[in-house]
Short mmCIF file of C-alpha atoms in Angstrom, two decimals:
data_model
loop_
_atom_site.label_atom_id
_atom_site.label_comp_id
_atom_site.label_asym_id
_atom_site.label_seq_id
_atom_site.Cartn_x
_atom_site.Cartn_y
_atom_site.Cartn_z
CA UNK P 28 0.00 0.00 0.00
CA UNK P 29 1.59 3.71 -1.10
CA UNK P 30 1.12 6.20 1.91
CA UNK P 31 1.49 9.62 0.58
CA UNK P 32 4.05 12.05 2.39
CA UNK P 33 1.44 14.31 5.56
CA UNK P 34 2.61 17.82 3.64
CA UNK P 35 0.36 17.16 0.49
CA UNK P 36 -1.90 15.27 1.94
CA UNK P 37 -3.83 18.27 3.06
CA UNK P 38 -3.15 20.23 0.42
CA UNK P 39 -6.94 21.76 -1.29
CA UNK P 40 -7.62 20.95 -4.46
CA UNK P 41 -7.10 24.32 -6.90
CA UNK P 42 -10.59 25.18 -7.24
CA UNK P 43 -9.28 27.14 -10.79
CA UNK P 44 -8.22 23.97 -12.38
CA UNK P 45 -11.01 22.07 -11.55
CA UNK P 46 -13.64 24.57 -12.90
CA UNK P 47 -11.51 25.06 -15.86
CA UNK P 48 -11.26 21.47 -16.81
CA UNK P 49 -14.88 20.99 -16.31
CA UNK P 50 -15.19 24.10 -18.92
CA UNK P 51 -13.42 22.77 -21.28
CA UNK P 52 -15.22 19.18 -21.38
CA UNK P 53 -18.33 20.79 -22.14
CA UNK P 54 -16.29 22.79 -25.15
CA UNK P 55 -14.98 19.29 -26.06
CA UNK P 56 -18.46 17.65 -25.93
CA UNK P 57 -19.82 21.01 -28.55
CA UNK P 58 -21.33 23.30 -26.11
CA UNK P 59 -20.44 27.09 -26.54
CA UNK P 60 -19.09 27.52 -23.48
CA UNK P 61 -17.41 31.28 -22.26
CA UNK P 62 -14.60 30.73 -19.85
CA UNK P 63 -14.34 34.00 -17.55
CA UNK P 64 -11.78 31.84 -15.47
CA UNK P 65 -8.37 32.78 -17.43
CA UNK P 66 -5.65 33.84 -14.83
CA UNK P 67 -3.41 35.14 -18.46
CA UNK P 68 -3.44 38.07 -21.03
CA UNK P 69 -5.38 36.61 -23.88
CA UNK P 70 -2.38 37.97 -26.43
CA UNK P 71 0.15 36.61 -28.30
CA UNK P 72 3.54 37.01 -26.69
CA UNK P 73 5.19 40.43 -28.53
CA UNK P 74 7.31 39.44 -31.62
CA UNK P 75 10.47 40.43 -30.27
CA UNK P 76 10.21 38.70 -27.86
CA UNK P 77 9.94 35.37 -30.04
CA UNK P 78 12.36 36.74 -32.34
CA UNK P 79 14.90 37.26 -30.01
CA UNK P 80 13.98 33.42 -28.25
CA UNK P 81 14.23 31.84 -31.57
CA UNK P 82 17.77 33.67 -32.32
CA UNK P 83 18.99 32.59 -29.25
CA UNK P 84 18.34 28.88 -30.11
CA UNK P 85 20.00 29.11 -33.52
CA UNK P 86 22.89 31.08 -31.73
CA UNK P 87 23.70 27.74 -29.81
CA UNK P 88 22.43 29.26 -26.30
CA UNK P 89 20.75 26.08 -25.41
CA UNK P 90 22.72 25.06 -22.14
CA UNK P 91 22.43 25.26 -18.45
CA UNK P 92 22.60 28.69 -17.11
CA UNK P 93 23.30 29.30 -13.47
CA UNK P 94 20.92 28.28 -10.83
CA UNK P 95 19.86 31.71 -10.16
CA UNK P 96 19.34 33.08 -13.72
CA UNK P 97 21.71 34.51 -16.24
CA UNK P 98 23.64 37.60 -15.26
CA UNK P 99 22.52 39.16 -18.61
CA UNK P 100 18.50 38.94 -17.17
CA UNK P 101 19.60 39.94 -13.96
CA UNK P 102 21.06 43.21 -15.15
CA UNK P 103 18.17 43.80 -17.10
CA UNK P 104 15.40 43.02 -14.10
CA UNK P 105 17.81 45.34 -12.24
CA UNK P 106 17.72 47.81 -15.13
CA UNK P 107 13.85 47.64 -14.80
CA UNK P 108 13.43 48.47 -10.92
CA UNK P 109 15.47 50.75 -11.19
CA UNK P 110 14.16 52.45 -14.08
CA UNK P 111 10.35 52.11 -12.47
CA UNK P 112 10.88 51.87 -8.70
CA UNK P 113 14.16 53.74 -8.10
CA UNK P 114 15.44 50.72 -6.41
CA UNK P 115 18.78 49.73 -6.52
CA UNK P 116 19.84 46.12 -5.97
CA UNK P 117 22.85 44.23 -7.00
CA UNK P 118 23.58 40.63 -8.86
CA UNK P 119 23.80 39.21 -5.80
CA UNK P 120 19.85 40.03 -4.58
CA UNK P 121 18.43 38.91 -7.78
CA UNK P 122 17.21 35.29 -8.04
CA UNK P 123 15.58 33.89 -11.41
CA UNK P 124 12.80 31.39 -10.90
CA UNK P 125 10.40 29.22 -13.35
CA UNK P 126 7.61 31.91 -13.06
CA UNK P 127 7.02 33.99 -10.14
CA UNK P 128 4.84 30.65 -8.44
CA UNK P 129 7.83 28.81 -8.20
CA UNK P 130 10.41 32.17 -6.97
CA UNK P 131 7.47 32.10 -3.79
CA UNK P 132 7.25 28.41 -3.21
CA UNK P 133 10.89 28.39 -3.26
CA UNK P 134 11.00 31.77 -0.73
CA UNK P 135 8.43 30.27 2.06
CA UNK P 136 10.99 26.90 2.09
CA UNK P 137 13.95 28.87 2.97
CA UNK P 138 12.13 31.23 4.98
CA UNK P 139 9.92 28.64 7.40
CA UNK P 140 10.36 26.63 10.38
CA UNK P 141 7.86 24.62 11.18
CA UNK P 142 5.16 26.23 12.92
CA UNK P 143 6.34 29.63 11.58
CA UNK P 144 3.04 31.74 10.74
CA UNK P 145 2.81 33.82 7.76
CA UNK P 146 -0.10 36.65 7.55
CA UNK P 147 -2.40 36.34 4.35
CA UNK P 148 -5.05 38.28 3.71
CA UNK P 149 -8.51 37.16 2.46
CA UNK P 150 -9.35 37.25 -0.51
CA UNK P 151 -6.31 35.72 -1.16
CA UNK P 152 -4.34 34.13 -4.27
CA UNK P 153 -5.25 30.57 -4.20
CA UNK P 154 -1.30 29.18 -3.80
CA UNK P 155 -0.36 31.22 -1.26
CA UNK P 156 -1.82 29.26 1.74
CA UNK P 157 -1.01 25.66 0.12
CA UNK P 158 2.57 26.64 -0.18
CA UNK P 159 2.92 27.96 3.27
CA UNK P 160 1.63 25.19 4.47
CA UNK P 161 3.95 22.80 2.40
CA UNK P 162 7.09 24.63 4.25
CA UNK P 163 5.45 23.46 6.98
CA UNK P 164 4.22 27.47 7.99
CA UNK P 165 0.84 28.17 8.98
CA UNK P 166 -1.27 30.61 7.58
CA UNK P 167 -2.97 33.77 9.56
CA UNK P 168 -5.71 35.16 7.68
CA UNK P 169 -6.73 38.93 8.29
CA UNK P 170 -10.35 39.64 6.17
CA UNK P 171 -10.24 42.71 4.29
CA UNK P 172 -13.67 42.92 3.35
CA UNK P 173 -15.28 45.17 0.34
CA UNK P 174 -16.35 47.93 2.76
CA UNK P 175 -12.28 48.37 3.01
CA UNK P 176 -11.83 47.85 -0.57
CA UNK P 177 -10.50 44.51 -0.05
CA UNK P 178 -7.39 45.97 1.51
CA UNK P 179 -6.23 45.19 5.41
CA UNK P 180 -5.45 48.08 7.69
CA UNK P 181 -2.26 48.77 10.05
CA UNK P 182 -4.60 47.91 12.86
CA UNK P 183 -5.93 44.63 11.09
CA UNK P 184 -1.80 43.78 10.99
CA UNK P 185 -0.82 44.57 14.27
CA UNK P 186 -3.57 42.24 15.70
CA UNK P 187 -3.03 39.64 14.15
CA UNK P 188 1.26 39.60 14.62
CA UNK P 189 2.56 36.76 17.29
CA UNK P 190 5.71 35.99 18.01
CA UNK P 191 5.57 33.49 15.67
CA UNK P 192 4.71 35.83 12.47
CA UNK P 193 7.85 35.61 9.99
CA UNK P 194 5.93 37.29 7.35
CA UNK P 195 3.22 39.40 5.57
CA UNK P 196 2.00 39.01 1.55
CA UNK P 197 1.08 41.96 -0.07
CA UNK P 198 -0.38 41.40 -3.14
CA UNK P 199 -1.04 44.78 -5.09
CA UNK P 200 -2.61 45.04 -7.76
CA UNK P 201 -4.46 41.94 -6.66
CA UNK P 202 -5.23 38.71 -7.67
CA UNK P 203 -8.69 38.18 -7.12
CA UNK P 204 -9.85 41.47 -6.43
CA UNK P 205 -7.75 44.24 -8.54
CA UNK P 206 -7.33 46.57 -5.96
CA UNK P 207 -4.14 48.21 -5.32
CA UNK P 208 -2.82 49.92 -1.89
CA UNK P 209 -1.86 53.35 -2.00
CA UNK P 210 1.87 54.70 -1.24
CA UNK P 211 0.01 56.11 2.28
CA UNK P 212 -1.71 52.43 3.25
CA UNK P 213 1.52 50.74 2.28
CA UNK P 214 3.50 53.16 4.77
CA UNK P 215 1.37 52.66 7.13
CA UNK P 216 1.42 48.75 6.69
CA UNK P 217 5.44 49.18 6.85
CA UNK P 218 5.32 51.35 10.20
CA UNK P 219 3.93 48.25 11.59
CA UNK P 220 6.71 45.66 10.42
CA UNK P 221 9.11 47.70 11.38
CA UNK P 222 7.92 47.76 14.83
CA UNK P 223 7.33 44.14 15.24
CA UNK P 224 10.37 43.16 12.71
CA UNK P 225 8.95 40.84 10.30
CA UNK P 226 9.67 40.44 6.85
CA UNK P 227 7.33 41.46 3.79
CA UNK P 228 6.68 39.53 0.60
CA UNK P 229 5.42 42.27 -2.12
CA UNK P 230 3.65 39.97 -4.63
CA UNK P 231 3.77 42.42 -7.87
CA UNK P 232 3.11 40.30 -10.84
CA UNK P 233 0.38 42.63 -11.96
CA UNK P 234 2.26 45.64 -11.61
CA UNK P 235 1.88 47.03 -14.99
CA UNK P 236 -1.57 46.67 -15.92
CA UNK P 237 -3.29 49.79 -13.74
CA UNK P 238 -6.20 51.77 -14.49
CA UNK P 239 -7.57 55.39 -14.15
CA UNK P 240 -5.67 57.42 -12.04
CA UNK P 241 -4.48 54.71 -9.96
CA UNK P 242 -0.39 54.57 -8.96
CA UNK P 243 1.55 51.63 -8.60
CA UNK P 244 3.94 52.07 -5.39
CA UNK P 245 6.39 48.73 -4.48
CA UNK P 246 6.50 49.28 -0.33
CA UNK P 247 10.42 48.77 -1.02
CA UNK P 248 10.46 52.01 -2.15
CA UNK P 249 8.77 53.90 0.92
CA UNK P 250 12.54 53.63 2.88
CA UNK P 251 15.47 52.27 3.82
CA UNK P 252 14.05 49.61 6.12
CA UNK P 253 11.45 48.82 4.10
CA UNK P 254 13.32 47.99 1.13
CA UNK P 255 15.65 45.48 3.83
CA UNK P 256 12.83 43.64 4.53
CA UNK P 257 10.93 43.50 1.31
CA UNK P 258 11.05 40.79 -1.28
CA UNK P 259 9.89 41.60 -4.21
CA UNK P 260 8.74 38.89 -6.22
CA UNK P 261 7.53 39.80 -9.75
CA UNK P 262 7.77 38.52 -13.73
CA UNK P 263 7.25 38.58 -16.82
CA UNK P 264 3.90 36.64 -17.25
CA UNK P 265 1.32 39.24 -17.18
CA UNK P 266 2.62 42.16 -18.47
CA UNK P 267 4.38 40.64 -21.46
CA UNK P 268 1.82 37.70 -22.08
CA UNK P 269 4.40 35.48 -21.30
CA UNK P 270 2.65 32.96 -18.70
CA UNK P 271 3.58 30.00 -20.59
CA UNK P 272 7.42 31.25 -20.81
CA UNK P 273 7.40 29.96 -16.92
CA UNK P 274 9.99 33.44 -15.64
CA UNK P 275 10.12 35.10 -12.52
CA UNK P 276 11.69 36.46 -10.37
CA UNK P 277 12.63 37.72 -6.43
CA UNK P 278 14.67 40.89 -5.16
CA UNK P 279 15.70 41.40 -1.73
CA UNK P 280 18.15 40.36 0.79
CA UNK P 281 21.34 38.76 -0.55
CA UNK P 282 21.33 35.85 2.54
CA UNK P 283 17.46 34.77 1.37
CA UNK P 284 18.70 35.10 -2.67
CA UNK P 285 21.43 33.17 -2.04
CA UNK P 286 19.49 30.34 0.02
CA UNK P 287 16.71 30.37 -2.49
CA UNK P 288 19.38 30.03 -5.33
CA UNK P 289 21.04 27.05 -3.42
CA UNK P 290 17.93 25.19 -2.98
CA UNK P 291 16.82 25.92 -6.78
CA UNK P 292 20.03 24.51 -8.11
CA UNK P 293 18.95 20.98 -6.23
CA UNK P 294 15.53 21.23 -7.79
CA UNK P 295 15.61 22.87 -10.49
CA UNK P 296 19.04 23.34 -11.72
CA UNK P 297 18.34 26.76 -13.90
CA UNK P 298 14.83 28.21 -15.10
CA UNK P 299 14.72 26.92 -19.10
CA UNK P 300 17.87 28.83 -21.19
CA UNK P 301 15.34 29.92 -23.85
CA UNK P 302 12.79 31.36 -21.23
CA UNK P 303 15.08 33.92 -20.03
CA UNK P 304 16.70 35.28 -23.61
CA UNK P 305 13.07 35.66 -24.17
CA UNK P 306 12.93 37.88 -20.73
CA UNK P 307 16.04 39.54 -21.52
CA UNK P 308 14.17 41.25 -24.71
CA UNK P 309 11.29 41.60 -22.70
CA UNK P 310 13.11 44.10 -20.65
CA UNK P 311 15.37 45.59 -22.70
CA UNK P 312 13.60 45.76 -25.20
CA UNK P 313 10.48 48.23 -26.65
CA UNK P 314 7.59 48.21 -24.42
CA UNK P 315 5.20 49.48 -27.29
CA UNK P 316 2.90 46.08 -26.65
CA UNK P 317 2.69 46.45 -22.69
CA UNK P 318 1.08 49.52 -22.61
CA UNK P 319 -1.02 48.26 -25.64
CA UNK P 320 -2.68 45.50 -23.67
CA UNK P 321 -2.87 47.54 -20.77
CA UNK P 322 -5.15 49.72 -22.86
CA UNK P 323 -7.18 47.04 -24.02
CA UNK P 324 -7.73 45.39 -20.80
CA UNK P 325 -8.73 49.09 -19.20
CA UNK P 326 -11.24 49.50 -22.42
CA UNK P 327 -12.99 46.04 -21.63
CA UNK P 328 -13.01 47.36 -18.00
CA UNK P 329 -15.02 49.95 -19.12
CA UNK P 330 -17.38 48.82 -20.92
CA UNK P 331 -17.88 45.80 -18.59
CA UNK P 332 -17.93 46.73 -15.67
CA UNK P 333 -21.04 48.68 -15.84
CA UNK P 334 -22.97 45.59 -17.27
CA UNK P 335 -22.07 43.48 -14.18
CA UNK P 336 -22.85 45.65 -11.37
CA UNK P 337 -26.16 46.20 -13.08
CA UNK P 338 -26.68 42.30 -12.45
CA UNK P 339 -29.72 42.03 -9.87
CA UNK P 340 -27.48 40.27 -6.30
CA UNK P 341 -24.16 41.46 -7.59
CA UNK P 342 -22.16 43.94 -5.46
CA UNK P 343 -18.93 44.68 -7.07
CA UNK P 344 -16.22 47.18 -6.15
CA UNK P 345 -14.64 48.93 -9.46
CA UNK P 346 -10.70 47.53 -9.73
CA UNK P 347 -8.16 49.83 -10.50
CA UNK P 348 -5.42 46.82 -11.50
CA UNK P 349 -5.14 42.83 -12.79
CA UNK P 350 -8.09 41.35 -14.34
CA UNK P 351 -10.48 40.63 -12.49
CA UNK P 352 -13.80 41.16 -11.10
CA UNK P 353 -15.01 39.79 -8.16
CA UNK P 354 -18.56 40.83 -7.46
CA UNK P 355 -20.31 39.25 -4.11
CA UNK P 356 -22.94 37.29 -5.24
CA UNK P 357 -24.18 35.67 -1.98
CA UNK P 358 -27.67 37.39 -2.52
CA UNK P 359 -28.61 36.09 -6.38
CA UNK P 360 -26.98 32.42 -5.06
CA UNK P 361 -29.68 32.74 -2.65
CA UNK P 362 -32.91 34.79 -4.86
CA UNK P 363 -31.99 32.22 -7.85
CA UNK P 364 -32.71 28.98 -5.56
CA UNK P 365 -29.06 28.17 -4.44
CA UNK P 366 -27.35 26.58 -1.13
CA UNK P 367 -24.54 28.64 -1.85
CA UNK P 368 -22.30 30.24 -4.52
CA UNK P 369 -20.03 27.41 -5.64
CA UNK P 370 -23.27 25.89 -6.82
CA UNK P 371 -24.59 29.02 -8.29
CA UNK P 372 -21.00 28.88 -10.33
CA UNK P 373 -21.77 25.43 -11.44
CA UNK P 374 -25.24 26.20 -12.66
CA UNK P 375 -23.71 29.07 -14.22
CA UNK P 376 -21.22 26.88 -16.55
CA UNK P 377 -23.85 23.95 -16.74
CA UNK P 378 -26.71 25.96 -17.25
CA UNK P 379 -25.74 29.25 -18.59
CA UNK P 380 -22.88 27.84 -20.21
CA UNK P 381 -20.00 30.86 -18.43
CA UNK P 382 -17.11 29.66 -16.45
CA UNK P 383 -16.39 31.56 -13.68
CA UNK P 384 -14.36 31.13 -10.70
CA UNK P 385 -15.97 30.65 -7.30
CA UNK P 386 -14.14 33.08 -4.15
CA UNK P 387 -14.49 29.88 -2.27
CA UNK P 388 -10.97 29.24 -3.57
CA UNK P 389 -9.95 33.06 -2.86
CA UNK P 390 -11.36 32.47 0.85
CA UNK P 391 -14.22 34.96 0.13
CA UNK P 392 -16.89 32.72 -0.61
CA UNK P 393 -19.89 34.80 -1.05
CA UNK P 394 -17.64 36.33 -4.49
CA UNK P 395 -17.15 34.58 -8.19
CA UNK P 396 -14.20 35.95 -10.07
CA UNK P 397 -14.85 37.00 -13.59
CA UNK P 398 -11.46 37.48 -15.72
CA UNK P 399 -11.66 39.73 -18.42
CA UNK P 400 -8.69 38.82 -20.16
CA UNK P 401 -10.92 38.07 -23.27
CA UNK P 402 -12.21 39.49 -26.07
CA UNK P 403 -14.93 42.33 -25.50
CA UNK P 404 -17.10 40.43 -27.99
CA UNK P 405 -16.93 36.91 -25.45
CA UNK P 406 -17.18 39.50 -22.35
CA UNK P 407 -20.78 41.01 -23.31
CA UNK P 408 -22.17 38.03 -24.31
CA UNK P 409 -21.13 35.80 -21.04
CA UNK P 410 -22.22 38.81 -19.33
CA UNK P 411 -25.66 38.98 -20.94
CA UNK P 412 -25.85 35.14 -20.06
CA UNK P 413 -25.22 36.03 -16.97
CA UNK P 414 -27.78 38.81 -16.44
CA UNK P 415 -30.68 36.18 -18.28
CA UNK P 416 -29.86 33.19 -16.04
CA UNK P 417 -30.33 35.25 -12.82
CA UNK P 418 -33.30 36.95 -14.20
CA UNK P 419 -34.96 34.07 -15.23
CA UNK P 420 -34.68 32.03 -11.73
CA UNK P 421 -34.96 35.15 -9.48
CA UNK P 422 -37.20 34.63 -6.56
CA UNK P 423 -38.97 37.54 -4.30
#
């Protein structure tokens, strides 16, 4: 009989994956189904990007690299935050990973002891509880509900520190909601790791795609101290369409680099050769499509956004980065006949035939996500799908 190892035994199924695959049996069975569950930019990676990729396999560049990235991408990420944070970090504080899920999986197992606790708050990217947990952490969960915009407070933080708190995620833009603290709630968030000395994990990866008159601010740029005890962790997935490319990356403190490097070149050995000549263009050079998509996506979120929170039972807070949507729903689950939301998401794809993500998986589950990383065309129909299913099941 095969026992499985105790640290994935209670891992949680990725309630993404399962919604998607689900999705796309119904596509392979005929039915017109609309996913609204895509966590990546809907575009084409830029083609200098794949020019430059392609030249670099004809040039022969098809070997291992070191463990922590090649120091020709780790000049140019450095390039970057310096160029758009004013940071500056060295060689030595720059580790490459195989997309910016690996870079944190591979941070929380240098970074925890068992029984280490690592503040996460709700709604929350679905990974970053599982892989706390898998370096045998535990996750401390502060609610930032929609009345805050989704985003904790200093006093929410302070609370919830022990003297067992290594760290805090920040996640901004976010992943599910959009939102995006500002320089002041950052600073404020910093005051309070300072005081109680624990480090913070700036997840970033949506950093470019921001709407309105919304600012991007890394909280390793707000001071000295900050910037000690921040690791960035970032990539080039979502703002260069490059999800499949599998590149990311963290910047902070040379002793975690260095551990996270060691441990990569047991597991890993180097992120893939033709990945990061891909990254190195994607840097260095134009940026022409970035901003391009980051128009598009803001033009859907116009014209979408409306639609939904016009939905009878859907409260929804306008997002000013990623996206996403996440409208609570808890009230047309309930006026449409259902125990709760994940079924209402079901009956949406079943019945309705839109994919959608239930915040069950987010830890908010009275929310669906809705990703509008798809065409505007796909985006007012599902939504008019939408709008008809709850209509025609409503209850008073």
């Amino acid at each position: 009989m095969i026992n499985l190892a105790g640290r994935v035994q209670t891992l949680t199924p990725s309630t993404t994956l399962a919604i998607t695959a689900k999705a796309n049996e119904l596509k392979a069975a005929g039915v017109d189904v609309i996913g609204l569950g895509a966590g990546e930019p809907d575009y084409n990676t830029p083609e200098n990007i794949l020019t430059a990729a392609y030249q670099s396999m004809k040039d022969g560049k098809t070997k291992y690299t070191p463990s922590g990235g090649l120091p020709a991408l780790k000049e140019a990420i450095i390039n970057k935050l310096k160029q758009d944070q004013n940071l500056a970090y060295e060689p030595k504080e720059i580790m490459v990973g195989i997309g910016a899920k690996h870079v944190l999986y591979t941070l929380f197992q240098v970074l925890l002891n068992e029984g280490d606790e690592v503040i996460i708050p709700i709604p929350y990217w679905v990974s970053y509880p599982e892989q706390v947990k898998l370096a045998q952490g535990v996750p401390v969960y502060i609610e930032a509900t929609s009345s805050q915009s989704y985003k904790i407070t200093a006093e929410q933080l302070r609370d919830a520190i022990t003297e067992r708190t290594k760290a805090v995620i920040i996640n901004s833009p976010s992943n599910p909601t959009g939102m995006l603290y500002t320089k002041e709630e950052l600073a404020e968030l910093a005051e309070v790791c300072r005081e109680a000395d624990i480090l913070i994990v700036s997840d970033e990866i949506y950093e470019k795609l921001i709407y309105g008159e919304a600012v991007h601010t890394s909280v390793a740029e707000l001071s000295e101290d900050a910037k000690k005890r921040t690791i960035i962790i970032n990539g080039v997935s979502k703002s260069h369409s490059m999800t499949g490319w599998r590149i990311g990356y963290a910047a902070g403190d040379a002793k975690i680099i260095k551990a996270m490097t060691d441990l990569a070149s047991h597991s890993t050995s180097n992120p893939t050769t033709t990945s990061q000549y891909a990254a190195i263009e994607a840097y260095n050079g134009p940026q022409d499509a970035v901003e391009e998509m980051r128009q598009a996506f803001e033009e859907r979120l116009e014209a979408i956004f409306p639609k939904v929170a016009a939905i009878p039972g859907f409260n929804v807070i306008r997002p000013e980065g990623a996206f996403y949507l996440l409208p609570e729903v808890a009230e047309a689950a309930e006026k449409t006949g259902y125990s709760s939301v994940d079924e209402f998401a079901t009956a949406l794809l079943t019945e309705a035939n839109v994919a959608v993500i239930p915040g069950s998986g987010f830890g908010a589950p009275s929310t669906i996500r809705l990703s509008y990383a798809t065409s505007l065309e796909a985006l007012t129909e599902a939504v008019a799908r939408i709008d008809k299913f709850v209509a025609s099941k409503w209850q008073d």
